[in-house]
mmCIF file of C-alpha atoms in Angstrom:
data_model
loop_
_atom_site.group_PDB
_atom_site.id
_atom_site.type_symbol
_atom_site.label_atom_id
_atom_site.label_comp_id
_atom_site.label_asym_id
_atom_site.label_seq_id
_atom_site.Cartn_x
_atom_site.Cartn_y
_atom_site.Cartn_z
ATOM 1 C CA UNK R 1 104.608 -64.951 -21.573
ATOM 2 C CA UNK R 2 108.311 -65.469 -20.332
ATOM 3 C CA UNK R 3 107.637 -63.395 -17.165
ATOM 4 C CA UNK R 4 104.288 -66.013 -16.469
ATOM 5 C CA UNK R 5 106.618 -68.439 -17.483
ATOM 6 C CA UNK R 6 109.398 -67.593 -15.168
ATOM 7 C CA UNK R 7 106.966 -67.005 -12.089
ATOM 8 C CA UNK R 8 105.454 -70.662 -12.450
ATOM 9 C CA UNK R 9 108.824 -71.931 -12.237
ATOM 10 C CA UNK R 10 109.290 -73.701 -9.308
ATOM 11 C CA UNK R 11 112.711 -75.152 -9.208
ATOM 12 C CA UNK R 12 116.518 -73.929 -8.373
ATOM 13 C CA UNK R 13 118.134 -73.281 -11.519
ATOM 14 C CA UNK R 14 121.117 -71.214 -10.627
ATOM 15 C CA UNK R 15 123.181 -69.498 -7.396
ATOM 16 C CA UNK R 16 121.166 -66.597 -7.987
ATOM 17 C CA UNK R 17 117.572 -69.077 -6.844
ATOM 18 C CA UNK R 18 119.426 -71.042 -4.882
ATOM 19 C CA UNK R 19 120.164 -68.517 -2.433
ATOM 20 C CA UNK R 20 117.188 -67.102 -2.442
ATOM 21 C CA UNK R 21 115.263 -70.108 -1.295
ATOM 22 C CA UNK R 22 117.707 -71.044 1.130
ATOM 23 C CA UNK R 23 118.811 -67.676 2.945
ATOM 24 C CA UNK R 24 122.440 -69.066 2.996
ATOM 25 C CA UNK R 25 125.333 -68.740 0.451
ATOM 26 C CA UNK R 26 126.287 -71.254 -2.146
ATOM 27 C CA UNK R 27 129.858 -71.529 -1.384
ATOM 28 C CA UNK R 28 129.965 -73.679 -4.283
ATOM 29 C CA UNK R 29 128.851 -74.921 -8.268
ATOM 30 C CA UNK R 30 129.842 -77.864 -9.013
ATOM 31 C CA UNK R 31 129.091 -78.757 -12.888
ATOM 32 C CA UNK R 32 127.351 -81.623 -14.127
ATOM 33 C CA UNK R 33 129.738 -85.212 -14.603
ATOM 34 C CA UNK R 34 130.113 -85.699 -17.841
ATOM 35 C CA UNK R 35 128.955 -89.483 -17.843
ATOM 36 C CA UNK R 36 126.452 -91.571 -15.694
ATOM 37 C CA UNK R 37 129.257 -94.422 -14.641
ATOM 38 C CA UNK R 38 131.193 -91.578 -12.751
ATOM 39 C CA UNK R 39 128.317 -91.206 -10.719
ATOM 40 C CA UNK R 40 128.967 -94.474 -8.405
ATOM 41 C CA UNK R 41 132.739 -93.440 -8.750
ATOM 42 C CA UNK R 42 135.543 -91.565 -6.659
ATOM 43 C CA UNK R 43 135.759 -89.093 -9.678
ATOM 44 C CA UNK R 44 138.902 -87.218 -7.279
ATOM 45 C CA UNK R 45 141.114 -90.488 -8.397
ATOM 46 C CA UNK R 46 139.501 -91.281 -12.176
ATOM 47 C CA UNK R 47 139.707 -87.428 -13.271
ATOM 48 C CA UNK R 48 141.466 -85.407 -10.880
ATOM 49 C CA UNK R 49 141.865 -82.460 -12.688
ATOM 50 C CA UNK R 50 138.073 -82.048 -14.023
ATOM 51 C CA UNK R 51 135.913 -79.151 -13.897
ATOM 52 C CA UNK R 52 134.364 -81.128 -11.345
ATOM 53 C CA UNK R 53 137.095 -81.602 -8.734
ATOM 54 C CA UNK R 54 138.218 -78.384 -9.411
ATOM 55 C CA UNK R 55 134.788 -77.056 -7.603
ATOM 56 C CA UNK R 56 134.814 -79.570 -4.857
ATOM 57 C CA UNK R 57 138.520 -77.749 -4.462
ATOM 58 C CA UNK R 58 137.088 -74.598 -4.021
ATOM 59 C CA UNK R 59 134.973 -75.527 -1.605
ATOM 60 C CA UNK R 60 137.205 -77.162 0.545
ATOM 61 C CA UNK R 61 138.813 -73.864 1.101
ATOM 62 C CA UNK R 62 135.358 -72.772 2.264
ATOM 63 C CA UNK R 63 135.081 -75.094 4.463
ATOM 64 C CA UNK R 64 138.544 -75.191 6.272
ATOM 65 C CA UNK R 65 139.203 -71.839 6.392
ATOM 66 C CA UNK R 66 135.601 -71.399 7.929
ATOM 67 C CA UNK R 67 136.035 -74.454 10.217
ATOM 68 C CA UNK R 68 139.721 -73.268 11.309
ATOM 69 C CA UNK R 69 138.200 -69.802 12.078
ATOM 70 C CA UNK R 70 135.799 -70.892 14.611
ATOM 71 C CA UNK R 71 136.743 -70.543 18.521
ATOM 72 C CA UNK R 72 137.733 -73.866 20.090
ATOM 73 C CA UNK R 73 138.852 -73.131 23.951
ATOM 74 C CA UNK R 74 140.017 -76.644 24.252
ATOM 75 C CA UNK R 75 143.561 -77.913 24.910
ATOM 76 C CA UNK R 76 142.979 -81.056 23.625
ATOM 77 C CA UNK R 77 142.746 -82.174 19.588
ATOM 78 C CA UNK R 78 139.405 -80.899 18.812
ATOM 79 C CA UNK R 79 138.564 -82.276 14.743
ATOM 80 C CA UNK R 80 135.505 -80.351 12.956
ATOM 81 C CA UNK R 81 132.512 -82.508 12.427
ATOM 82 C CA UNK R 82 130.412 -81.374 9.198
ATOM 83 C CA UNK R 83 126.997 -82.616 8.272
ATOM 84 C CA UNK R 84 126.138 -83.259 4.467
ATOM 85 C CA UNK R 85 122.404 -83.052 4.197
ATOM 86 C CA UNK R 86 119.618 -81.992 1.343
ATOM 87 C CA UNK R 87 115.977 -81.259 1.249
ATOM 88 C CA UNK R 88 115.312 -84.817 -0.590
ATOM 89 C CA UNK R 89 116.946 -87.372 -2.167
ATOM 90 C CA UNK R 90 119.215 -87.463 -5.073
ATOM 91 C CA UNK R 91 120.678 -83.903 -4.682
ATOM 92 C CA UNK R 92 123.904 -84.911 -4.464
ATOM 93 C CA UNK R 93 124.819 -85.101 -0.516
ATOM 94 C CA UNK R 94 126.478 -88.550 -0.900
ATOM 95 C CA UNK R 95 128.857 -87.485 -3.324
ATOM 96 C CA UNK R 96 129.829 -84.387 -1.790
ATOM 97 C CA UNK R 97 130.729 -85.957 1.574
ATOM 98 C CA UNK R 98 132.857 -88.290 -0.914
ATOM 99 C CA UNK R 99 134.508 -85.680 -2.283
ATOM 100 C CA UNK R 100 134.871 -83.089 0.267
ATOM 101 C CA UNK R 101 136.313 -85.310 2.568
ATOM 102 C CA UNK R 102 139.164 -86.425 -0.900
ATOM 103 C CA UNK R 103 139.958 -83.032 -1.078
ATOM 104 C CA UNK R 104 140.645 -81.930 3.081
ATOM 105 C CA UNK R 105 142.851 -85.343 2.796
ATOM 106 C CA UNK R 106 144.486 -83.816 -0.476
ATOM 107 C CA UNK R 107 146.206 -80.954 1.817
ATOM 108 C CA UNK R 108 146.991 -82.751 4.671
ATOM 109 C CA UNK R 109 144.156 -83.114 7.048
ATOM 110 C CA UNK R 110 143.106 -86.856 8.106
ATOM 111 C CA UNK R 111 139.313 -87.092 7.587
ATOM 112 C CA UNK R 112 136.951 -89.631 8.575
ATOM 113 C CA UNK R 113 133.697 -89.868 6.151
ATOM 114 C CA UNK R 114 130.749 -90.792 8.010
ATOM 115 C CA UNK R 115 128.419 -93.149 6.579
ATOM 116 C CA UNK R 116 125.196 -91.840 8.227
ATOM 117 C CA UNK R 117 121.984 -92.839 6.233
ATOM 118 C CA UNK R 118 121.161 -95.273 7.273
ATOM 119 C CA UNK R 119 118.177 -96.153 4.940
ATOM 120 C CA UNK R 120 120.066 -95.819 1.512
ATOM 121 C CA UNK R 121 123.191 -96.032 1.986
ATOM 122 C CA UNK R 122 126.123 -95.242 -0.573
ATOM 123 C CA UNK R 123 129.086 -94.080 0.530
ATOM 124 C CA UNK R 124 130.419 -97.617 0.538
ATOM 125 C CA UNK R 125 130.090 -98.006 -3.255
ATOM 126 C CA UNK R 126 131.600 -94.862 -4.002
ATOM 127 C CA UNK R 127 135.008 -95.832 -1.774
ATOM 128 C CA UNK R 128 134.850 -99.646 -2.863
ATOM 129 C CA UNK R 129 134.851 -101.440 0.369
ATOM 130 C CA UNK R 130 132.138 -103.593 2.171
ATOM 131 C CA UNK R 131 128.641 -102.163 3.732
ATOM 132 C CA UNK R 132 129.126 -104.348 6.806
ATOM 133 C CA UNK R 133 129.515 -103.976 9.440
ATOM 134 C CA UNK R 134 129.742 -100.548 10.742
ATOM 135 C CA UNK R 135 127.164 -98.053 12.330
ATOM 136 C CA UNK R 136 124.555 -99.823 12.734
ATOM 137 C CA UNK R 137 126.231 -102.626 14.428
ATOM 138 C CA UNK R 138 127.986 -100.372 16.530
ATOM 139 C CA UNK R 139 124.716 -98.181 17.829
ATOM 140 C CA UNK R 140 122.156 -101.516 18.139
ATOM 141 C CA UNK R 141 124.391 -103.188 20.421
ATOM 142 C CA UNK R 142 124.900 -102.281 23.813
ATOM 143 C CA UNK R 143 126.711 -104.356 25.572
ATOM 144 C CA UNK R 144 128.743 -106.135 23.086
ATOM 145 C CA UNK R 145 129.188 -103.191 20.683
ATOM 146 C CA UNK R 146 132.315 -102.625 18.187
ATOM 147 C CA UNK R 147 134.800 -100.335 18.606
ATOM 148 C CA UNK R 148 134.791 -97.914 16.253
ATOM 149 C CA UNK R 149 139.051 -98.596 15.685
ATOM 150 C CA UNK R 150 137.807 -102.022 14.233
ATOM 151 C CA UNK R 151 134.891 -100.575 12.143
ATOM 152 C CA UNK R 152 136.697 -97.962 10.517
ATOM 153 C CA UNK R 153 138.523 -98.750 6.801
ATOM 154 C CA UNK R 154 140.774 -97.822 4.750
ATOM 155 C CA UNK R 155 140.142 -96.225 1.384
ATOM 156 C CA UNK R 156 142.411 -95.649 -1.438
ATOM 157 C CA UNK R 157 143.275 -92.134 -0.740
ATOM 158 C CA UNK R 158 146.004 -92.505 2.542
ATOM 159 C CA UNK R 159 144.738 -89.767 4.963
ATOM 160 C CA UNK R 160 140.850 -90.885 4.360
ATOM 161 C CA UNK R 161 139.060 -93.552 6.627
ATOM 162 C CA UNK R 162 135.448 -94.542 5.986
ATOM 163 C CA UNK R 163 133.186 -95.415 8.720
ATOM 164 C CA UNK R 164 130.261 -97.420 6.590
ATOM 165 C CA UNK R 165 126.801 -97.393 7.569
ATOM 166 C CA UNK R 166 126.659 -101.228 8.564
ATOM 167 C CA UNK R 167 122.913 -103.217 7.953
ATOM 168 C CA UNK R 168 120.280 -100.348 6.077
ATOM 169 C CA UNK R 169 117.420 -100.037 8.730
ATOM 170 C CA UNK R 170 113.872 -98.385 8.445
ATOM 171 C CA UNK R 171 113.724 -96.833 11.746
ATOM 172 C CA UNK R 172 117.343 -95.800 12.558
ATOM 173 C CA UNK R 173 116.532 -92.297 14.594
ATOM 174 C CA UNK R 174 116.833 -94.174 17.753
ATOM 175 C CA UNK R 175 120.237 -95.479 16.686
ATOM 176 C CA UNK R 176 121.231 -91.902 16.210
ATOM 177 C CA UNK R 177 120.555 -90.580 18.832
ATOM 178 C CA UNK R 178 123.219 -92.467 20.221
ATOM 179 C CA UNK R 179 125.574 -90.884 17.161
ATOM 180 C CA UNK R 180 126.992 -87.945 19.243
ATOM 181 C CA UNK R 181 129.384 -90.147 20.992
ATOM 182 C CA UNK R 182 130.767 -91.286 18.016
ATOM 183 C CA UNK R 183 131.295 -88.684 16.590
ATOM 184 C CA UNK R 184 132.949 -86.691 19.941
ATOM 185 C CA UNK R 185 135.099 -89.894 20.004
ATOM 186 C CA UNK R 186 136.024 -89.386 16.484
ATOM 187 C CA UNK R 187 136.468 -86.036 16.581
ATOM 188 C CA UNK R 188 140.020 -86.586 18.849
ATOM 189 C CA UNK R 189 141.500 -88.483 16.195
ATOM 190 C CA UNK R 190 140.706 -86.629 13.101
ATOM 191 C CA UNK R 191 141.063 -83.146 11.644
ATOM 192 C CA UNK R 192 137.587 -83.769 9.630
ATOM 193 C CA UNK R 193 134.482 -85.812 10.163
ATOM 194 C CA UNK R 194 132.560 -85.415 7.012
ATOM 195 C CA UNK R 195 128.870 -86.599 8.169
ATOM 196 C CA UNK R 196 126.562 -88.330 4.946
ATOM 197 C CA UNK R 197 122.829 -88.068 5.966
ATOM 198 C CA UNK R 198 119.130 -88.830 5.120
ATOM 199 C CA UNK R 199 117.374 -85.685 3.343
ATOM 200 C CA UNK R 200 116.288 -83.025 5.867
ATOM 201 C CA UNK R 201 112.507 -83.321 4.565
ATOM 202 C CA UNK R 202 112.283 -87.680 4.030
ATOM 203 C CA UNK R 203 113.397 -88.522 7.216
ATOM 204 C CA UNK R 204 114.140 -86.830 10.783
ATOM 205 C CA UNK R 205 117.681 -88.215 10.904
ATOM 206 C CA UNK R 206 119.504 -85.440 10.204
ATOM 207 C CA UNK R 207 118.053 -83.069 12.818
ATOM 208 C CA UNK R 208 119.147 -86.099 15.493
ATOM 209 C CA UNK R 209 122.830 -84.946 14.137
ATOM 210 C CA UNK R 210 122.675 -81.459 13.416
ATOM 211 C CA UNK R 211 123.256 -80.267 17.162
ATOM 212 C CA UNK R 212 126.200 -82.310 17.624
ATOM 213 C CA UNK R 213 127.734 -80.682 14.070
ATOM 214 C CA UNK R 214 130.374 -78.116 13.941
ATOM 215 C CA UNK R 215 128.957 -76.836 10.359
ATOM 216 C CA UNK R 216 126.076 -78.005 8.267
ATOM 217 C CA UNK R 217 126.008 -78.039 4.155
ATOM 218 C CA UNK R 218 123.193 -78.254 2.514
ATOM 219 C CA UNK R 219 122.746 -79.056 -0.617
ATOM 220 C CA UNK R 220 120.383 -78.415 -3.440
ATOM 221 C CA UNK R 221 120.665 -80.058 -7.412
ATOM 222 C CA UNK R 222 119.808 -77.658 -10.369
ATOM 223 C CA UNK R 223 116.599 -78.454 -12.082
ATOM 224 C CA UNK R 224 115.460 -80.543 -9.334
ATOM 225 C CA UNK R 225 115.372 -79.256 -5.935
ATOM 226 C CA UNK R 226 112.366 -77.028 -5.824
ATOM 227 C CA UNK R 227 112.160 -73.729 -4.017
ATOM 228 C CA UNK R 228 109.592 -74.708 -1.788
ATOM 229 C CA UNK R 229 111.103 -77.731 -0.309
ATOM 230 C CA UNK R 230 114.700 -75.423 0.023
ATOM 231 C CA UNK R 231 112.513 -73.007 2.088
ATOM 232 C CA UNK R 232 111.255 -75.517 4.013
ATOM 233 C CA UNK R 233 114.573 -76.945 4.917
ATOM 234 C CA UNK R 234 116.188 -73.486 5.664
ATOM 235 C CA UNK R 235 113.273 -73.187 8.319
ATOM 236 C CA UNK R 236 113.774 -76.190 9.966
ATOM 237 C CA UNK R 237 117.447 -75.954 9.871
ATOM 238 C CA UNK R 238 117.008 -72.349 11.507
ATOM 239 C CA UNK R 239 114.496 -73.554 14.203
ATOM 240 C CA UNK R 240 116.856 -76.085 15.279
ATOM 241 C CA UNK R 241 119.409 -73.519 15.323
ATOM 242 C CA UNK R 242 121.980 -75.431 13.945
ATOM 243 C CA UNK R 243 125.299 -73.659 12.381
ATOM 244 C CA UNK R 244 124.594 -73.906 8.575
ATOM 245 C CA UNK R 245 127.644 -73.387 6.281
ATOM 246 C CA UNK R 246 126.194 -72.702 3.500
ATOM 247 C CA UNK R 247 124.167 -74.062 -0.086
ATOM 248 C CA UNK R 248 126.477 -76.432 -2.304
ATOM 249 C CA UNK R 249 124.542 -75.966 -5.900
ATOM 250 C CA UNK R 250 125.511 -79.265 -7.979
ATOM 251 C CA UNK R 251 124.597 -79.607 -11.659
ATOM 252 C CA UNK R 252 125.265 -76.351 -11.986
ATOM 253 C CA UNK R 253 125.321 -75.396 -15.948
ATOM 254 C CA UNK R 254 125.450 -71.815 -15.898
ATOM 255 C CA UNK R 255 128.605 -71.890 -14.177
ATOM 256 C CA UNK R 256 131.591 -70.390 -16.644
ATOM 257 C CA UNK R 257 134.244 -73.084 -14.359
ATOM 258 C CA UNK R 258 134.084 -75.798 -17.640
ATOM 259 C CA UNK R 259 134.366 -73.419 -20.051
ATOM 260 C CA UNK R 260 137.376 -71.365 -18.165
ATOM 261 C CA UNK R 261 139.062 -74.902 -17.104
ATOM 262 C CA UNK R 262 138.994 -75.876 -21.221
ATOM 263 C CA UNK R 263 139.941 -72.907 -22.429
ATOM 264 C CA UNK R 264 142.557 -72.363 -20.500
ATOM 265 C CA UNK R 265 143.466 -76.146 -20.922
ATOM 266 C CA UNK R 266 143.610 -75.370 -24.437
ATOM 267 C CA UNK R 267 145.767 -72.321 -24.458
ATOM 268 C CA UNK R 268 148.760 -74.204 -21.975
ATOM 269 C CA UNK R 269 148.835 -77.052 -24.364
ATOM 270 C CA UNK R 270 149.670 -75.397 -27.620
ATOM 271 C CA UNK R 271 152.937 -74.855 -28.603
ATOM 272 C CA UNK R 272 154.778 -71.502 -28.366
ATOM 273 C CA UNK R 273 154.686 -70.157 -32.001
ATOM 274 C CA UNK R 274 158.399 -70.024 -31.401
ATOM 275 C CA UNK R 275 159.142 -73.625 -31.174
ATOM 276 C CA UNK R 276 159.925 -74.035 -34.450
ATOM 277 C CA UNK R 277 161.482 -71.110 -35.324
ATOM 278 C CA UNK R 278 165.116 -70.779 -34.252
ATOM 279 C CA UNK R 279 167.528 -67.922 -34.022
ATOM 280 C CA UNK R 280 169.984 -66.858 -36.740
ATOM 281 C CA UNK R 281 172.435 -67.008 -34.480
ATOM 282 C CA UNK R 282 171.964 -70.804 -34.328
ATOM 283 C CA UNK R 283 172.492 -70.387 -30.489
ATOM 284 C CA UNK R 284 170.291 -73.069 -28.884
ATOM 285 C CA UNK R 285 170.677 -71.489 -25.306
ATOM 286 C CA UNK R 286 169.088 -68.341 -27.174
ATOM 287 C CA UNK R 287 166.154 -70.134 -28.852
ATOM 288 C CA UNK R 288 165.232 -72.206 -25.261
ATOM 289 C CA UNK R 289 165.277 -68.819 -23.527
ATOM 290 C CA UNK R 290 162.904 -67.431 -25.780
ATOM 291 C CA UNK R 291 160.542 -70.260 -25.569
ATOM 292 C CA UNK R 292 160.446 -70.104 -21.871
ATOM 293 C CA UNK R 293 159.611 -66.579 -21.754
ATOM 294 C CA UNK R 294 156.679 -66.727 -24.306
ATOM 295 C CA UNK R 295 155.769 -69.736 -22.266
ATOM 296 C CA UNK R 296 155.513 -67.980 -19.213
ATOM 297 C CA UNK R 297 153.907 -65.061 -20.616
ATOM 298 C CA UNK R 298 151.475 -67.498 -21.584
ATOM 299 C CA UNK R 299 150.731 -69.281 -18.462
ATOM 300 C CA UNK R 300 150.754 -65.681 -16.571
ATOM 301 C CA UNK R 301 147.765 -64.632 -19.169
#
């Protein structure tokens, strides 16, 4: 019964499924939030030192290190453009590009976050400024059009700017198509353009992006994305031959990260079992000494 059970399930569940539907590597598990409010939040400022951020950490190393490693020939400032996509909606894309993009900035690099879907757009709520104008506005007009240097705003984090996706539209592949000079214009500026886009299997607005992309992250939500529909979006990523990253598996709950992060949380705050008891001696330099070396023992287990 569990083995008929397990073959008539159809959904990711772990990095194990995950990257065997996809035929990439999950550089990445990022664990549940723990509440429903941090969802439309910048959880990097609220709680950053959460199991949470700590994963989005981990893979920004992926991600830079990969990005930094890839031949560039040009003289001139040449920034890494990465696309955020998923098979469908709700997976988690928005808030990756969110957070990704808060952690580059956290070691330096300047990032601009992209607010490219253009149908439900987000990214503004999660960074607190205004929808409009910004994308659209700049793609639908021709003559007249913004420049991006007046579009672009600024977010509470210093070193992160947030081009927002201007009016929502139903038909916006045309508009993107026009995208790819945007983004090689922002690409001189910044070190990172993080790239939020409509799922790879709702809408065809990703694949008008995907050959412009340095790197493309897909992303897949535990319990929810099936294996079917991560198949399916492998393929088409892989006809297009565009240069995937990698899977990003949110919602992760097998992942030991929240129980290593607590436990080891709990074992750096309690006190050193020497902290009340001092020397005979009655030296005080003597008792601190000790402390610190228990303490460090501690910290180095």
């Amino acid at each position: 019964a569990a083995f008929a059970l397990d073959r008539l399930d159809t959904k990711i569940r772990n990095k194990a499924t995950a990257e065997a539907a996809f035929g990439y590597p999950v550089l990445a598990e990022i664990p549940p939030l723990q509440s429903r409010k941090s969802r439309d939040e910048l959880v990097a400022l609220t709680e950053p030192s959460s199991p949470f951020v700590e994963a989005y950490r981990g893979l920004r190393t992926v991600v830079a290190l990969t990005a930094e490693a890839s031949p560039n020939g040009s003289t001139e400032k040449h920034g890494h453009v990465i696309l955020v996509t998923s098979p469908g909606a709700g997976e988690g894309k928005t808030t990756t590009a969110a957070h990704l993009g808060a952690m580059l900035a956290e070691v330096g690099r300047s990032v601009l976050v992209v607010s490219a879907d253009l149908r439900r757009p987000r990214l503004h709520v999660l960074f607190g400024t205004e929808r409009e104008p910004g994308l659209t506005e700049m793609l639908s007009n021709e003559g007249d059009a913004p420049d991006l240097r007046d579009l672009v705003k600024t977010t509470a984090l210093s070193r992160v700017r947030l081009l927002p996706s201007g009016a929502p539209t139903e038909n916006p592949a045309p508009l993107l198509r026009q995208a790819g000079e945007v983004l090689s214009a922002a690409r001189k500026v910044f070190d990172f353009v993080i790239v939020d886009t409509a799922p790879l299997l709702i809408a065809n607005d990703a694949t008008e992006l995907a050959t412009v992309a340095d790197g493309v992250l897909v992303m897949a939500r535990a319990t929810r994305t099936s294996i079917d529909a991560a198949q399916r979006s492998a393929e088409l990523l892989n006809r297009l031959d565009t240069p995937v990253m990698g899977a990003v598996l949110v919602g992760a709950t097998d992942t030991p990260t929240a129980y290593s992060y607590y436990r080891y949380r709990y074992y750096s705050d309690r006190p050193s079992r020497w902290s009340k008891a001092p020397r005979k001696d009655g030296s005080a330099l003597a008792a601190h000494a000790l402390n610190s070396d228990t303490t460090d023992e501690q910290s180095t287990v």
